[in-house]
DNA sequence: AACCAACGTTGGCTTGTCCAACATAGCAGG
DNA sequence: CCTGCTATGTTGGACAAGCCAACGTTGGTT
C-alpha cells in the first residue's frame, strides 16, 4: 500500500518545481471548468468581466488587461457578438478603434459564468482550508504582479 | 500614473480566481522556459526525471506518475530514443510492456535541463522572498495531492 | 475456449498561446 | 504638404498540451 502510494508520486525534481506545479494546477482547473461550462467560456468570462468592471473598452485595451493577443481578442469578440453579448462599434473619436460594450444579455451571461466559476474554484481548492486558500491566492497574485510588464 | 496602473489591472473577478491565476502563472513559466530550453524539453525533463528517480519504468507507469496520457508518453519516448537518451525494450516478463531505461546520455541531458529549470524557477519566483516561495510551493503541492485520484 | 483488461501505437481534435502580414487610421517630422 | 512611424483590427497559420477513439497485441479470468 505504502509502496503503491510511493509508486504513484511524481518525481521529486518536479514536485518542487513551481512552473510544473502551476501547469498541473492549470490543467486541473481546465478539466473542472470543462465539466460545467459551455465551450470556450473561459475566455468569454474574462472579456465580459473586464467590460463589466471597466465599462467600454477598445479591443487592444481588453487584450492588455487580460494578457491576451489582439488576434485572440478578435476571435472571442466575434463569438460574443454573434450571441449579442457585446456590442462592437467604430469609435467616432478614433476610427482605428472599436468600442466594445457589454449588453444586457452579456451581463446576464457573465453572472451565469460567475456561478460556474465559483463552483470550480471551490472544487479546485477543496483540499485547502480557508486560510490556505487566501494565502495561495495572495501569493499567486503577488507573483503575477511582479511580472506585469512582460505579458503582451 | 496611478490611473494608468489601475487601467492595466485585470478585473477583480479574475484576480482572485485561482484557476485563472494558475493558468497565467503556467503560461508565464512556459514563456520563460521557451527562452532557455530546446524545443519540447519540458516533457523530456519530466520523463527523464521520473526514470532517474524510479529506475526502469513501463510507459504506462511513466504516464501515471506524470499525469500524462499513454499517447503522449509514446511520442516523447520516440524523441528521446532517437537521441539515445532512453532505451526501450520489450519486457521479457510481460510482453505487453516496454521497459524504459535511462542511458548515460539521458542522465547528462537531464542534468543540463535541471540547470535550465532552476534558472527558470528563480526567474519565475523572483518577486517573492524565500519564505513566500516555499509557502507557494507547499500550497501548490498540497492542492495537487488533494486531487491525486483524478488525473489520467 | 471465451471474455475482459491492460499496454503501446497511430491518428486526429480542441484550446491556448504566439507570430507574420496586411490595410487602415492617427501622429510626428521634415 | 508629404513622409515615415506607430497603433489598431483582421486574417492566416504555426505550435505545444491535453484529450479521445480505434486498433492489434498480450495477459489474466472465468
Tab-separated table of C-alpha atoms (C1' of nucleotides) in Angstrom:
chain	number	residue	atom	x	y	z
A	1	UNK	CA	0.000	0.000	0.000
A	2	UNK	CA	2.615	2.475	1.093
A	3	UNK	CA	4.642	1.081	-1.750
A	4	UNK	CA	1.905	1.795	-4.240
A	5	UNK	CA	1.385	5.276	-2.907
A	6	UNK	CA	5.046	5.911	-3.359
A	7	UNK	CA	4.910	4.412	-6.776
A	8	UNK	CA	2.328	6.923	-7.955
A	9	UNK	CA	4.193	10.005	-6.791
A	10	UNK	CA	5.700	12.341	-9.341
A	11	UNK	CA	9.486	12.631	-9.120
A	12	UNK	CA	10.991	14.991	-6.569
A	13	UNK	CA	12.610	17.069	-9.305
A	14	UNK	CA	9.117	18.065	-10.401
A	15	UNK	CA	7.228	18.164	-7.111
A	16	UNK	CA	9.014	21.326	-6.024
A	17	UNK	CA	9.188	22.991	-9.438
A	18	UNK	CA	6.741	25.885	-9.343
A	19	UNK	CA	6.328	26.101	-13.110
A	20	UNK	CA	5.414	22.408	-13.264
A	21	UNK	CA	3.079	22.704	-10.312
A	22	UNK	CA	1.358	25.695	-11.826
A	23	UNK	CA	0.966	23.906	-15.117
A	24	UNK	CA	-0.655	20.932	-13.422
A	25	UNK	CA	-2.973	23.096	-11.368
A	26	UNK	CA	-3.876	24.967	-14.511
A	27	UNK	CA	-4.881	21.865	-16.447
A	28	UNK	CA	-6.713	20.628	-13.366
A	29	UNK	CA	-8.703	23.842	-13.364
A	30	UNK	CA	-9.309	23.487	-17.073
A	31	UNK	CA	-10.689	19.982	-16.580
A	32	UNK	CA	-13.009	21.075	-13.799
A	33	UNK	CA	-14.120	24.054	-15.844
A	34	UNK	CA	-14.831	21.953	-18.911
A	35	UNK	CA	-17.264	19.831	-16.937
A	36	UNK	CA	-19.519	22.761	-16.073
A	37	UNK	CA	-19.055	25.485	-18.629
A	38	UNK	CA	-20.076	25.664	-22.267
A	39	UNK	CA	-17.311	25.579	-24.843
A	40	UNK	CA	-14.860	28.435	-24.881
A	41	UNK	CA	-16.411	30.018	-21.832
A	42	UNK	CA	-13.171	30.769	-20.026
A	43	UNK	CA	-12.069	33.465	-22.419
A	44	UNK	CA	-15.616	34.791	-22.659
A	45	UNK	CA	-15.763	35.130	-18.914
A	46	UNK	CA	-12.533	37.087	-18.790
A	47	UNK	CA	-13.606	39.507	-21.505
A	48	UNK	CA	-17.076	40.028	-20.065
A	49	UNK	CA	-15.600	40.604	-16.619
A	50	UNK	CA	-13.258	43.229	-17.984
A	51	UNK	CA	-16.102	45.047	-19.719
A	52	UNK	CA	-18.282	44.871	-16.630
A	53	UNK	CA	-15.597	46.302	-14.390
A	54	UNK	CA	-14.129	48.935	-16.681
A	55	UNK	CA	-17.023	49.815	-18.971
A	56	UNK	CA	-16.481	50.355	-22.679
A	57	UNK	CA	-13.047	49.303	-23.883
A	58	UNK	CA	-11.184	49.010	-27.132
A	59	UNK	CA	-10.056	45.558	-28.192
A	60	UNK	CA	-6.422	46.415	-27.613
A	61	UNK	CA	-7.200	47.545	-24.075
A	62	UNK	CA	-9.033	44.311	-23.403
A	63	UNK	CA	-6.013	42.405	-24.579
A	64	UNK	CA	-3.627	44.380	-22.420
A	65	UNK	CA	-5.698	43.980	-19.291
A	66	UNK	CA	-6.196	40.253	-19.745
A	67	UNK	CA	-2.804	39.382	-21.171
A	68	UNK	CA	-4.265	38.255	-24.488
A	69	UNK	CA	-3.105	38.842	-28.012
A	70	UNK	CA	-5.098	41.199	-30.223
A	71	UNK	CA	-5.739	38.317	-32.575
A	72	UNK	CA	-7.372	36.169	-29.962
A	73	UNK	CA	-9.442	39.054	-28.607
A	74	UNK	CA	-10.775	39.487	-32.100
A	75	UNK	CA	-11.970	35.901	-32.273
A	76	UNK	CA	-13.511	35.954	-28.822
A	77	UNK	CA	-15.441	39.102	-29.646
A	78	UNK	CA	-16.741	37.538	-32.841
A	79	UNK	CA	-18.257	34.757	-30.754
A	80	UNK	CA	-19.653	37.161	-28.184
A	81	UNK	CA	-21.032	39.496	-30.790
A	82	UNK	CA	-22.779	36.660	-32.600
A	83	UNK	CA	-24.649	35.927	-29.377
A	84	UNK	CA	-25.394	39.627	-28.861
A	85	UNK	CA	-23.461	39.653	-25.598
A	86	UNK	CA	-21.288	42.569	-26.604
A	87	UNK	CA	-21.716	45.477	-28.928
A	88	UNK	CA	-18.829	46.452	-31.195
A	89	UNK	CA	-18.799	49.804	-32.978
A	90	UNK	CA	-16.180	52.010	-34.562
A	91	UNK	CA	-15.002	54.759	-32.225
A	92	UNK	CA	-16.019	58.111	-33.782
A	93	UNK	CA	-13.205	59.857	-31.926
A	94	UNK	CA	-10.543	57.443	-33.204
A	95	UNK	CA	-11.616	55.387	-36.137
A	96	UNK	CA	-8.877	52.829	-35.667
A	97	UNK	CA	-10.568	51.604	-32.526
A	98	UNK	CA	-13.646	49.566	-31.856
A	99	UNK	CA	-15.628	50.484	-28.771
A	100	UNK	CA	-16.795	47.266	-27.145
A	101	UNK	CA	-19.753	47.453	-24.777
A	102	UNK	CA	-21.472	44.910	-22.580
A	103	UNK	CA	-25.106	44.232	-23.452
A	104	UNK	CA	-27.845	43.188	-21.057
A	105	UNK	CA	-27.595	39.646	-22.392
A	106	UNK	CA	-23.847	39.762	-21.856
A	107	UNK	CA	-24.313	40.874	-18.273
A	108	UNK	CA	-26.708	38.014	-17.644
A	109	UNK	CA	-24.308	35.554	-19.213
A	110	UNK	CA	-21.484	36.905	-17.078
A	111	UNK	CA	-23.418	36.221	-13.897
A	112	UNK	CA	-24.135	32.689	-15.051
A	113	UNK	CA	-20.477	32.072	-15.764
A	114	UNK	CA	-19.575	33.582	-12.418
A	115	UNK	CA	-21.611	30.917	-10.659
A	116	UNK	CA	-19.856	28.158	-12.574
A	117	UNK	CA	-16.506	29.786	-11.844
A	118	UNK	CA	-17.291	29.875	-8.142
A	119	UNK	CA	-18.184	26.198	-8.191
A	120	UNK	CA	-14.976	25.297	-9.996
A	121	UNK	CA	-12.989	27.457	-7.615
A	122	UNK	CA	-14.452	25.670	-4.600
A	123	UNK	CA	-13.789	22.276	-6.119
A	124	UNK	CA	-10.241	23.141	-7.094
A	125	UNK	CA	-9.358	24.498	-3.653
A	126	UNK	CA	-11.293	21.896	-1.691
A	127	UNK	CA	-8.136	20.346	-0.284
A	128	UNK	CA	-7.060	23.588	1.376
A	129	UNK	CA	-8.587	25.289	4.390
A	130	UNK	CA	-9.828	28.849	4.159
A	131	UNK	CA	-6.619	30.452	5.366
A	132	UNK	CA	-4.547	28.416	2.940
A	133	UNK	CA	-6.842	29.318	0.054
A	134	UNK	CA	-6.391	33.016	0.754
A	135	UNK	CA	-2.657	32.576	1.142
A	136	UNK	CA	-2.413	30.782	-2.171
A	137	UNK	CA	-4.439	33.416	-3.990
A	138	UNK	CA	-2.382	36.188	-2.453
A	139	UNK	CA	0.916	34.553	-3.390
A	140	UNK	CA	-0.194	33.898	-6.955
A	141	UNK	CA	-1.430	37.472	-7.255
A	142	UNK	CA	1.870	38.816	-5.973
A	143	UNK	CA	3.795	36.610	-8.370
A	144	UNK	CA	1.711	37.803	-11.310
A	145	UNK	CA	2.052	41.428	-10.273
A	146	UNK	CA	5.808	41.072	-10.209
A	147	UNK	CA	5.742	40.043	-13.865
A	148	UNK	CA	3.296	42.673	-15.057
A	149	UNK	CA	5.359	44.434	-17.704
A	150	UNK	CA	6.041	41.276	-19.727
A	151	UNK	CA	2.711	39.920	-20.943
A	152	UNK	CA	1.674	41.016	-24.417
B	1	UNK	CA	0.254	57.370	-13.213
B	2	UNK	CA	-1.933	55.751	-10.596
B	3	UNK	CA	-4.686	55.966	-13.156
B	4	UNK	CA	-2.677	54.119	-15.739
B	5	UNK	CA	-1.638	51.460	-13.276
B	6	UNK	CA	-5.241	50.908	-12.452
B	7	UNK	CA	-6.122	50.828	-16.094
B	8	UNK	CA	-3.793	47.894	-16.740
B	9	UNK	CA	-5.103	45.739	-13.925
B	10	UNK	CA	-7.068	42.625	-14.732
B	11	UNK	CA	-10.644	42.691	-13.462
B	12	UNK	CA	-11.316	41.777	-9.841
B	13	UNK	CA	-13.445	38.816	-10.881
B	14	UNK	CA	-10.281	37.233	-12.269
B	15	UNK	CA	-7.625	38.475	-9.877
B	16	UNK	CA	-8.885	36.219	-7.098
B	17	UNK	CA	-9.810	33.241	-9.262
B	18	UNK	CA	-7.237	30.547	-8.535
B	19	UNK	CA	-7.792	28.676	-11.787
B	20	UNK	CA	-7.194	31.848	-13.771
B	21	UNK	CA	-4.150	32.762	-11.703
B	22	UNK	CA	-2.689	29.296	-12.116
B	23	UNK	CA	-3.266	29.431	-15.835
B	24	UNK	CA	-1.441	32.733	-16.110
B	25	UNK	CA	1.444	31.558	-13.967
B	26	UNK	CA	1.636	28.442	-16.074
B	27	UNK	CA	1.922	30.299	-19.373
B	28	UNK	CA	4.407	32.644	-17.749
B	29	UNK	CA	6.521	29.652	-16.820
B	30	UNK	CA	6.135	28.300	-20.344
B	31	UNK	CA	7.381	31.572	-21.804
B	32	UNK	CA	10.401	31.678	-19.530
B	33	UNK	CA	11.127	28.034	-20.248
B	34	UNK	CA	10.897	28.512	-24.002
B	35	UNK	CA	13.615	31.154	-23.869
B	36	UNK	CA	16.183	28.774	-22.397
B	37	UNK	CA	15.264	25.257	-23.305
B	38	UNK	CA	15.334	23.434	-26.622
B	39	UNK	CA	12.022	22.515	-28.168
B	40	UNK	CA	9.806	20.107	-26.301
B	41	UNK	CA	12.192	19.936	-23.384
B	42	UNK	CA	9.555	20.255	-20.676
B	43	UNK	CA	8.055	16.850	-21.270
B	44	UNK	CA	11.504	15.366	-21.784
B	45	UNK	CA	12.615	16.702	-18.446
B	46	UNK	CA	9.634	15.193	-16.675
B	47	UNK	CA	10.132	11.775	-18.213
B	48	UNK	CA	13.888	11.736	-17.612
B	49	UNK	CA	13.358	12.824	-14.021
B	50	UNK	CA	10.895	10.008	-13.447
B	51	UNK	CA	13.321	7.451	-14.853
B	52	UNK	CA	16.188	8.832	-12.825
B	53	UNK	CA	14.249	8.688	-9.577
B	54	UNK	CA	12.391	5.401	-10.021
B	55	UNK	CA	14.674	3.446	-12.335
B	56	UNK	CA	13.245	1.368	-15.164
B	57	UNK	CA	9.555	2.003	-15.805
B	58	UNK	CA	6.931	0.954	-18.266
B	59	UNK	CA	5.376	3.640	-20.421
B	60	UNK	CA	2.052	3.327	-18.632
B	61	UNK	CA	3.764	3.840	-15.268
B	62	UNK	CA	5.520	6.922	-16.578
B	63	UNK	CA	2.197	8.317	-17.666
B	64	UNK	CA	0.540	7.630	-14.339
B	65	UNK	CA	3.323	9.224	-12.327
B	66	UNK	CA	3.473	12.322	-14.500
B	67	UNK	CA	-0.221	12.685	-15.257
B	68	UNK	CA	0.296	12.171	-18.974
B	69	UNK	CA	-1.659	10.160	-21.482
B	70	UNK	CA	-0.162	6.960	-22.874
B	71	UNK	CA	-0.295	8.522	-26.320
B	72	UNK	CA	1.807	11.484	-25.369
B	73	UNK	CA	4.307	9.337	-23.482
B	74	UNK	CA	4.749	7.341	-26.653
B	75	UNK	CA	5.654	10.410	-28.663
B	76	UNK	CA	8.014	11.772	-26.042
B	77	UNK	CA	9.855	8.467	-25.857
B	78	UNK	CA	10.218	8.395	-29.646
B	79	UNK	CA	12.046	11.703	-29.420
B	80	UNK	CA	14.174	10.592	-26.501
B	81	UNK	CA	15.006	7.250	-28.076
B	82	UNK	CA	16.076	8.902	-31.328
B	83	UNK	CA	18.639	10.864	-29.332
B	84	UNK	CA	19.691	7.721	-27.428
B	85	UNK	CA	18.638	9.262	-24.150
B	86	UNK	CA	16.453	6.344	-23.167
B	87	UNK	CA	16.462	2.683	-24.016
B	88	UNK	CA	13.165	0.991	-24.817
B	89	UNK	CA	12.882	-2.780	-24.890
B	90	UNK	CA	10.088	-5.284	-24.643
B	91	UNK	CA	9.704	-6.652	-21.117
B	92	UNK	CA	10.503	-10.384	-21.285
B	93	UNK	CA	8.338	-10.979	-18.219
B	94	UNK	CA	5.315	-9.207	-19.708
B	95	UNK	CA	5.477	-8.687	-23.407
B	96	UNK	CA	2.799	-6.039	-23.418
B	97	UNK	CA	5.135	-3.674	-21.640
B	98	UNK	CA	8.183	-1.749	-22.719
B	99	UNK	CA	10.909	-1.353	-20.145
B	100	UNK	CA	12.254	2.163	-20.450
B	101	UNK	CA	15.714	2.854	-19.081
B	102	UNK	CA	17.776	5.995	-18.730
B	103	UNK	CA	21.039	5.988	-20.693
B	104	UNK	CA	24.220	7.824	-19.771
B	105	UNK	CA	23.431	10.430	-22.412
B	106	UNK	CA	19.948	10.778	-20.961
B	107	UNK	CA	21.360	11.328	-17.495
B	108	UNK	CA	23.682	14.018	-18.824
B	109	UNK	CA	20.817	15.684	-20.658
B	110	UNK	CA	18.707	15.579	-17.517
B	111	UNK	CA	21.343	17.481	-15.573
B	112	UNK	CA	21.531	20.093	-18.308
B	113	UNK	CA	17.783	20.546	-18.275
B	114	UNK	CA	17.836	20.726	-14.493
B	115	UNK	CA	20.083	23.761	-14.684
B	116	UNK	CA	17.742	25.486	-17.099
B	117	UNK	CA	14.792	24.552	-14.901
B	118	UNK	CA	16.497	26.064	-11.877
B	119	UNK	CA	17.107	29.283	-13.761
B	120	UNK	CA	13.502	29.478	-14.901
B	121	UNK	CA	12.334	28.723	-11.392
B	122	UNK	CA	14.394	31.561	-9.966
B	123	UNK	CA	13.166	33.975	-12.607
B	124	UNK	CA	9.554	32.977	-12.155
B	125	UNK	CA	9.662	33.338	-8.373
B	126	UNK	CA	11.866	36.415	-8.322
B	127	UNK	CA	9.085	38.614	-6.993
B	128	UNK	CA	8.665	36.509	-3.852
B	129	UNK	CA	11.019	36.218	-0.914
B	130	UNK	CA	12.364	32.844	0.125
B	131	UNK	CA	9.677	32.131	2.703
B	132	UNK	CA	6.926	33.026	0.254
B	133	UNK	CA	8.460	30.807	-2.416
B	134	UNK	CA	8.443	27.837	-0.076
B	135	UNK	CA	4.899	28.619	1.027
B	136	UNK	CA	3.700	28.771	-2.546
B	137	UNK	CA	5.362	25.503	-3.472
B	138	UNK	CA	3.935	23.823	-0.388
B	139	UNK	CA	0.416	25.075	-1.074
B	140	UNK	CA	0.535	24.019	-4.709
B	141	UNK	CA	1.859	20.608	-3.711
B	142	UNK	CA	-0.908	20.177	-1.168
B	143	UNK	CA	-3.511	21.198	-3.710
B	144	UNK	CA	-2.176	18.715	-6.249
B	145	UNK	CA	-2.016	15.940	-3.676
B	146	UNK	CA	-5.640	16.515	-2.809
B	147	UNK	CA	-6.586	15.834	-6.426
B	148	UNK	CA	-4.378	12.799	-6.895
B	149	UNK	CA	-7.002	10.204	-7.842
B	150	UNK	CA	-8.361	12.185	-10.779
B	151	UNK	CA	-5.510	12.669	-13.259
B	152	UNK	CA	-5.235	10.068	-16.015
C	1	DA	C1'	-12.199	-21.602	-25.044
C	2	DA	C1'	-14.186	-17.040	-24.419
C	3	DC	C1'	-14.161	-12.943	-22.362
C	4	DC	C1'	-12.208	-8.902	-20.413
C	5	DA	C1'	-8.479	-5.677	-19.033
C	6	DA	C1'	-4.029	-3.597	-19.768
C	7	DC	C1'	-0.425	-1.957	-22.957
C	8	DG	C1'	1.572	0.573	-26.810
C	9	DT	C1'	0.708	2.790	-31.219
C	10	DT	C1'	-1.419	5.782	-34.685
C	11	DG	C1'	-4.345	9.430	-35.907
C	12	DG	C1'	-6.999	13.208	-35.088
C	13	DC	C1'	-9.467	17.003	-32.466
C	14	DT	C1'	-9.658	21.008	-29.408
C	15	DT	C1'	-7.547	25.009	-26.538
C	16	DG	C1'	-4.431	28.276	-25.698
C	17	DT	C1'	-0.549	30.908	-26.961
C	18	DC	C1'	2.016	33.150	-30.292
C	19	DC	C1'	3.940	35.195	-34.750
C	20	DA	C1'	3.642	37.319	-39.540
C	21	DA	C1'	1.442	40.063	-42.798
C	22	DC	C1'	-1.846	43.286	-44.202
C	23	DA	C1'	-4.817	47.515	-44.535
C	24	DT	C1'	-6.434	51.379	-42.170
C	25	DA	C1'	-6.004	55.399	-39.265
C	26	DG	C1'	-3.616	58.758	-36.289
C	27	DC	C1'	0.652	61.326	-35.342
C	28	DA	C1'	5.371	63.499	-35.849
C	29	DG	C1'	8.990	65.119	-38.510
C	30	DG	C1'	10.775	67.449	-42.353
D	1	DC	C1'	2.149	69.105	-47.807
D	2	DC	C1'	4.408	64.633	-47.699
D	3	DT	C1'	6.955	61.071	-45.366
D	4	DG	C1'	7.623	57.965	-42.136
D	5	DC	C1'	6.274	55.733	-37.605
D	6	DT	C1'	3.114	53.842	-34.524
D	7	DA	C1'	-1.288	51.858	-33.110
D	8	DT	C1'	-5.344	49.125	-34.295
D	9	DG	C1'	-8.052	45.374	-36.007
D	10	DT	C1'	-8.198	41.420	-39.119
D	11	DT	C1'	-6.774	37.107	-41.323
D	12	DG	C1'	-3.954	33.155	-41.581
D	13	DG	C1'	-1.149	29.880	-39.780
D	14	DA	C1'	2.378	27.628	-36.507
D	15	DC	C1'	2.997	25.190	-32.254
D	16	DA	C1'	2.588	22.725	-27.752
D	17	DA	C1'	-0.669	20.398	-24.419
D	18	DG	C1'	-4.213	17.743	-23.377
D	19	DC	C1'	-7.625	14.564	-24.654
D	20	DC	C1'	-10.341	10.812	-27.075
D	21	DA	C1'	-11.105	6.806	-30.339
D	22	DA	C1'	-9.593	2.806	-32.534
D	23	DC	C1'	-6.574	-0.935	-33.376
D	24	DG	C1'	-3.618	-5.031	-32.567
D	25	DT	C1'	-1.157	-7.468	-29.050
D	26	DT	C1'	-0.735	-9.689	-24.694
D	27	DG	C1'	-2.087	-11.255	-20.059
D	28	DG	C1'	-5.367	-12.894	-16.876
D	29	DT	C1'	-10.226	-14.805	-15.637
D	30	DT	C1'	-13.915	-17.478	-15.908
